[in-house]
Amino acid sequence: MAKMNVVLCCAGGFSTTMLMDRIKQTIHESQKLNDDDFEFKAIAADLLDQEVDHMDALIMGPQIAHKLESIKPLIEPRHIPYIIVDQETYGKMDGATVLKQLLIAKAKANRARAAGTPEK
């Protein structure tokens, strides 16, 4: 697996840092995943345009879900898969669930790209 560069994005970058640590812990404790296959960065939504060319996937906190329409023009031309973490999962800081959702979104995007169809 090539290294996946994942950006976590929220209003200020602080709460996503906690979620990022939970995701890293999940990967570290996994028997199937390798720490070296992932690179994570937590940022504020306002900095997304500076990171978009260096990311393979995007995790959005629920507090910026309303910004999706302004974020899509940045990520869609680059075919960057994304997930929006729901409020309950975010509140629990459930890194395992977020990682699973992210890996599913990435796999779907890869399949769509291979088939030459837009991802959904």
JSON list of C-alpha atoms in Angstrom, two decimals:
[
{"chain": "A", "resi": 1, "resn": "MET", "atom": "CA", "xyz": [0.00, 0.00, 0.00]},
{"chain": "A", "resi": 2, "resn": "ALA", "atom": "CA", "xyz": [1.31, 3.44, -0.92]},
{"chain": "A", "resi": 3, "resn": "LYS", "atom": "CA", "xyz": [1.32, 5.92, 1.92]},
{"chain": "A", "resi": 4, "resn": "MET", "atom": "CA", "xyz": [-2.07, 7.58, 2.30]},
{"chain": "A", "resi": 5, "resn": "ASN", "atom": "CA", "xyz": [-1.92, 11.26, 3.21]},
{"chain": "A", "resi": 6, "resn": "VAL", "atom": "CA", "xyz": [-5.05, 12.06, 5.18]},
{"chain": "A", "resi": 7, "resn": "VAL", "atom": "CA", "xyz": [-6.16, 15.54, 6.23]},
{"chain": "A", "resi": 8, "resn": "LEU", "atom": "CA", "xyz": [-8.60, 15.96, 9.09]},
{"chain": "A", "resi": 9, "resn": "CYS", "atom": "CA", "xyz": [-10.41, 19.24, 8.95]},
{"chain": "A", "resi": 10, "resn": "CYS", "atom": "CA", "xyz": [-12.58, 21.07, 11.49]},
{"chain": "A", "resi": 11, "resn": "ALA", "atom": "CA", "xyz": [-13.33, 24.61, 12.53]},
{"chain": "A", "resi": 12, "resn": "GLY", "atom": "CA", "xyz": [-10.02, 25.14, 14.32]},
{"chain": "A", "resi": 13, "resn": "GLY", "atom": "CA", "xyz": [-8.03, 21.92, 13.94]},
{"chain": "A", "resi": 14, "resn": "PHE", "atom": "CA", "xyz": [-8.07, 21.19, 17.67]},
{"chain": "A", "resi": 15, "resn": "SER", "atom": "CA", "xyz": [-10.78, 18.58, 18.09]},
{"chain": "A", "resi": 16, "resn": "THR", "atom": "CA", "xyz": [-9.67, 16.78, 14.94]},
{"chain": "A", "resi": 17, "resn": "THR", "atom": "CA", "xyz": [-6.22, 16.44, 16.50]},
{"chain": "A", "resi": 18, "resn": "MET", "atom": "CA", "xyz": [-7.82, 14.33, 19.24]},
{"chain": "A", "resi": 19, "resn": "LEU", "atom": "CA", "xyz": [-9.67, 12.26, 16.64]},
{"chain": "A", "resi": 20, "resn": "MET", "atom": "CA", "xyz": [-6.46, 11.89, 14.63]},
{"chain": "A", "resi": 21, "resn": "ASP", "atom": "CA", "xyz": [-4.73, 10.45, 17.70]},
{"chain": "A", "resi": 22, "resn": "ARG", "atom": "CA", "xyz": [-7.56, 7.92, 18.10]},
{"chain": "A", "resi": 23, "resn": "ILE", "atom": "CA", "xyz": [-7.28, 6.90, 14.45]},
{"chain": "A", "resi": 24, "resn": "LYS", "atom": "CA", "xyz": [-3.50, 6.50, 14.80]},
{"chain": "A", "resi": 25, "resn": "GLN", "atom": "CA", "xyz": [-4.06, 4.36, 17.89]},
{"chain": "A", "resi": 26, "resn": "THR", "atom": "CA", "xyz": [-6.50, 2.16, 15.96]},
{"chain": "A", "resi": 27, "resn": "ILE", "atom": "CA", "xyz": [-3.97, 1.67, 13.16]},
{"chain": "A", "resi": 28, "resn": "HIS", "atom": "CA", "xyz": [-1.16, 0.98, 15.62]},
{"chain": "A", "resi": 29, "resn": "GLU", "atom": "CA", "xyz": [-3.21, -1.68, 17.42]},
{"chain": "A", "resi": 30, "resn": "SER", "atom": "CA", "xyz": [-4.39, -3.30, 14.17]},
{"chain": "A", "resi": 31, "resn": "GLN", "atom": "CA", "xyz": [-2.87, -6.54, 12.98]},
{"chain": "A", "resi": 32, "resn": "LYS", "atom": "CA", "xyz": [-3.72, -5.71, 9.36]},
{"chain": "A", "resi": 33, "resn": "LEU", "atom": "CA", "xyz": [-2.71, -2.04, 9.10]},
{"chain": "A", "resi": 34, "resn": "ASN", "atom": "CA", "xyz": [0.74, -0.50, 9.29]},
{"chain": "A", "resi": 35, "resn": "ASP", "atom": "CA", "xyz": [1.56, 2.87, 10.90]},
{"chain": "A", "resi": 36, "resn": "ASP", "atom": "CA", "xyz": [3.95, 3.67, 8.05]},
{"chain": "A", "resi": 37, "resn": "ASP", "atom": "CA", "xyz": [1.15, 3.45, 5.46]},
{"chain": "A", "resi": 38, "resn": "PHE", "atom": "CA", "xyz": [-0.61, 6.55, 6.80]},
{"chain": "A", "resi": 39, "resn": "GLU", "atom": "CA", "xyz": [0.29, 10.19, 7.28]},
{"chain": "A", "resi": 40, "resn": "PHE", "atom": "CA", "xyz": [-2.19, 12.42, 9.09]},
{"chain": "A", "resi": 41, "resn": "LYS", "atom": "CA", "xyz": [-2.53, 16.16, 9.46]},
{"chain": "A", "resi": 42, "resn": "ALA", "atom": "CA", "xyz": [-5.23, 18.03, 11.40]},
{"chain": "A", "resi": 43, "resn": "ILE", "atom": "CA", "xyz": [-6.00, 21.53, 10.18]},
{"chain": "A", "resi": 44, "resn": "ALA", "atom": "CA", "xyz": [-8.57, 24.30, 10.35]},
{"chain": "A", "resi": 45, "resn": "ALA", "atom": "CA", "xyz": [-10.99, 24.44, 7.41]},
{"chain": "A", "resi": 46, "resn": "ASP", "atom": "CA", "xyz": [-9.56, 27.80, 6.38]},
{"chain": "A", "resi": 47, "resn": "LEU", "atom": "CA", "xyz": [-6.22, 26.12, 5.57]},
{"chain": "A", "resi": 48, "resn": "LEU", "atom": "CA", "xyz": [-7.63, 23.38, 3.35]},
{"chain": "A", "resi": 49, "resn": "ASP", "atom": "CA", "xyz": [-6.68, 25.10, 0.10]},
{"chain": "A", "resi": 50, "resn": "GLN", "atom": "CA", "xyz": [-3.02, 24.98, 1.19]},
{"chain": "A", "resi": 51, "resn": "GLU", "atom": "CA", "xyz": [-3.11, 21.21, 1.78]},
{"chain": "A", "resi": 52, "resn": "VAL", "atom": "CA", "xyz": [-5.35, 19.96, -1.02]},
{"chain": "A", "resi": 53, "resn": "ASP", "atom": "CA", "xyz": [-2.51, 19.14, -3.43]},
{"chain": "A", "resi": 54, "resn": "HIS", "atom": "CA", "xyz": [-0.83, 16.95, -0.81]},
{"chain": "A", "resi": 55, "resn": "MET", "atom": "CA", "xyz": [-3.74, 14.84, 0.39]},
{"chain": "A", "resi": 56, "resn": "ASP", "atom": "CA", "xyz": [-5.17, 11.51, -0.67]},
{"chain": "A", "resi": 57, "resn": "ALA", "atom": "CA", "xyz": [-8.29, 11.67, 1.51]},
{"chain": "A", "resi": 58, "resn": "LEU", "atom": "CA", "xyz": [-10.20, 14.15, 3.65]},
{"chain": "A", "resi": 59, "resn": "ILE", "atom": "CA", "xyz": [-12.00, 13.67, 6.95]},
{"chain": "A", "resi": 60, "resn": "MET", "atom": "CA", "xyz": [-14.35, 16.51, 7.85]},
{"chain": "A", "resi": 61, "resn": "GLY", "atom": "CA", "xyz": [-15.65, 17.16, 11.33]},
{"chain": "A", "resi": 62, "resn": "PRO", "atom": "CA", "xyz": [-19.41, 17.63, 11.69]},
{"chain": "A", "resi": 63, "resn": "GLN", "atom": "CA", "xyz": [-18.99, 21.28, 12.69]},
{"chain": "A", "resi": 64, "resn": "ILE", "atom": "CA", "xyz": [-17.90, 22.15, 9.13]},
{"chain": "A", "resi": 65, "resn": "ALA", "atom": "CA", "xyz": [-20.35, 19.92, 7.22]},
{"chain": "A", "resi": 66, "resn": "HIS", "atom": "CA", "xyz": [-22.11, 23.12, 6.14]},
{"chain": "A", "resi": 67, "resn": "LYS", "atom": "CA", "xyz": [-18.95, 24.09, 4.23]},
{"chain": "A", "resi": 68, "resn": "LEU", "atom": "CA", "xyz": [-19.05, 21.04, 1.95]},
{"chain": "A", "resi": 69, "resn": "GLU", "atom": "CA", "xyz": [-20.33, 22.97, -1.07]},
{"chain": "A", "resi": 70, "resn": "SER", "atom": "CA", "xyz": [-17.39, 25.37, -0.85]},
{"chain": "A", "resi": 71, "resn": "ILE", "atom": "CA", "xyz": [-14.93, 22.50, -0.28]},
{"chain": "A", "resi": 72, "resn": "LYS", "atom": "CA", "xyz": [-16.10, 20.33, -3.19]},
{"chain": "A", "resi": 73, "resn": "PRO", "atom": "CA", "xyz": [-14.54, 22.60, -5.86]},
{"chain": "A", "resi": 74, "resn": "LEU", "atom": "CA", "xyz": [-11.18, 21.98, -4.18]},
{"chain": "A", "resi": 75, "resn": "ILE", "atom": "CA", "xyz": [-11.40, 18.21, -3.81]},
{"chain": "A", "resi": 76, "resn": "GLU", "atom": "CA", "xyz": [-13.60, 16.95, -6.65]},
{"chain": "A", "resi": 77, "resn": "PRO", "atom": "CA", "xyz": [-11.29, 17.94, -9.55]},
{"chain": "A", "resi": 78, "resn": "ARG", "atom": "CA", "xyz": [-8.49, 16.10, -7.74]},
{"chain": "A", "resi": 79, "resn": "HIS", "atom": "CA", "xyz": [-10.71, 13.05, -7.09]},
{"chain": "A", "resi": 80, "resn": "ILE", "atom": "CA", "xyz": [-10.04, 13.21, -3.35]},
{"chain": "A", "resi": 81, "resn": "PRO", "atom": "CA", "xyz": [-12.41, 10.98, -1.40]},
{"chain": "A", "resi": 82, "resn": "TYR", "atom": "CA", "xyz": [-13.92, 12.47, 1.73]},
{"chain": "A", "resi": 83, "resn": "ILE", "atom": "CA", "xyz": [-16.11, 11.61, 4.66]},
{"chain": "A", "resi": 84, "resn": "ILE", "atom": "CA", "xyz": [-18.05, 13.79, 7.03]},
{"chain": "A", "resi": 85, "resn": "VAL", "atom": "CA", "xyz": [-17.96, 12.35, 10.52]},
{"chain": "A", "resi": 86, "resn": "ASP", "atom": "CA", "xyz": [-21.39, 12.28, 12.13]},
{"chain": "A", "resi": 87, "resn": "GLN", "atom": "CA", "xyz": [-21.89, 14.10, 15.43]},
{"chain": "A", "resi": 88, "resn": "GLU", "atom": "CA", "xyz": [-22.24, 10.93, 17.54]},
{"chain": "A", "resi": 89, "resn": "THR", "atom": "CA", "xyz": [-19.10, 9.26, 16.19]},
{"chain": "A", "resi": 90, "resn": "TYR", "atom": "CA", "xyz": [-17.21, 12.54, 16.55]},
{"chain": "A", "resi": 91, "resn": "GLY", "atom": "CA", "xyz": [-18.43, 13.05, 20.11]},
{"chain": "A", "resi": 92, "resn": "LYS", "atom": "CA", "xyz": [-17.20, 9.57, 21.04]},
{"chain": "A", "resi": 93, "resn": "MET", "atom": "CA", "xyz": [-13.89, 10.22, 19.25]},
{"chain": "A", "resi": 94, "resn": "ASP", "atom": "CA", "xyz": [-14.42, 6.79, 17.66]},
{"chain": "A", "resi": 95, "resn": "GLY", "atom": "CA", "xyz": [-11.27, 6.50, 15.58]},
{"chain": "A", "resi": 96, "resn": "ALA", "atom": "CA", "xyz": [-12.02, 2.93, 14.50]},
{"chain": "A", "resi": 97, "resn": "THR", "atom": "CA", "xyz": [-15.35, 3.86, 12.92]},
{"chain": "A", "resi": 98, "resn": "VAL", "atom": "CA", "xyz": [-13.90, 6.92, 11.21]},
{"chain": "A", "resi": 99, "resn": "LEU", "atom": "CA", "xyz": [-10.99, 4.89, 9.83]},
{"chain": "A", "resi": 100, "resn": "LYS", "atom": "CA", "xyz": [-13.37, 2.23, 8.51]},
{"chain": "A", "resi": 101, "resn": "GLN", "atom": "CA", "xyz": [-15.52, 4.88, 6.79]},
{"chain": "A", "resi": 102, "resn": "LEU", "atom": "CA", "xyz": [-12.42, 6.49, 5.32]},
{"chain": "A", "resi": 103, "resn": "LEU", "atom": "CA", "xyz": [-11.03, 3.23, 3.95]},
{"chain": "A", "resi": 104, "resn": "ILE", "atom": "CA", "xyz": [-14.41, 2.42, 2.38]},
{"chain": "A", "resi": 105, "resn": "ALA", "atom": "CA", "xyz": [-14.58, 5.88, 0.75]},
{"chain": "A", "resi": 106, "resn": "LYS", "atom": "CA", "xyz": [-11.02, 5.50, -0.55]},
{"chain": "A", "resi": 107, "resn": "ALA", "atom": "CA", "xyz": [-11.73, 2.02, -1.96]},
{"chain": "A", "resi": 108, "resn": "LYS", "atom": "CA", "xyz": [-14.89, 3.28, -3.71]},
{"chain": "A", "resi": 109, "resn": "ALA", "atom": "CA", "xyz": [-12.97, 6.20, -5.20]},
{"chain": "A", "resi": 110, "resn": "ASN", "atom": "CA", "xyz": [-10.23, 3.87, -6.42]},
{"chain": "A", "resi": 111, "resn": "ARG", "atom": "CA", "xyz": [-12.77, 1.52, -8.03]},
{"chain": "A", "resi": 112, "resn": "ALA", "atom": "CA", "xyz": [-14.58, 4.44, -9.67]},
{"chain": "A", "resi": 113, "resn": "ARG", "atom": "CA", "xyz": [-11.32, 5.86, -10.98]},
{"chain": "A", "resi": 114, "resn": "ALA", "atom": "CA", "xyz": [-10.30, 2.46, -12.37]},
{"chain": "A", "resi": 115, "resn": "ALA", "atom": "CA", "xyz": [-13.68, 2.09, -14.06]},
{"chain": "A", "resi": 116, "resn": "GLY", "atom": "CA", "xyz": [-13.55, 5.65, -15.40]},
{"chain": "A", "resi": 117, "resn": "THR", "atom": "CA", "xyz": [-16.73, 6.73, -13.63]},
{"chain": "A", "resi": 118, "resn": "PRO", "atom": "CA", "xyz": [-17.17, 9.54, -11.13]},
{"chain": "A", "resi": 119, "resn": "GLU", "atom": "CA", "xyz": [-17.16, 8.47, -7.49]},
{"chain": "A", "resi": 120, "resn": "LYS", "atom": "CA", "xyz": [-20.24, 8.98, -5.35]}
]
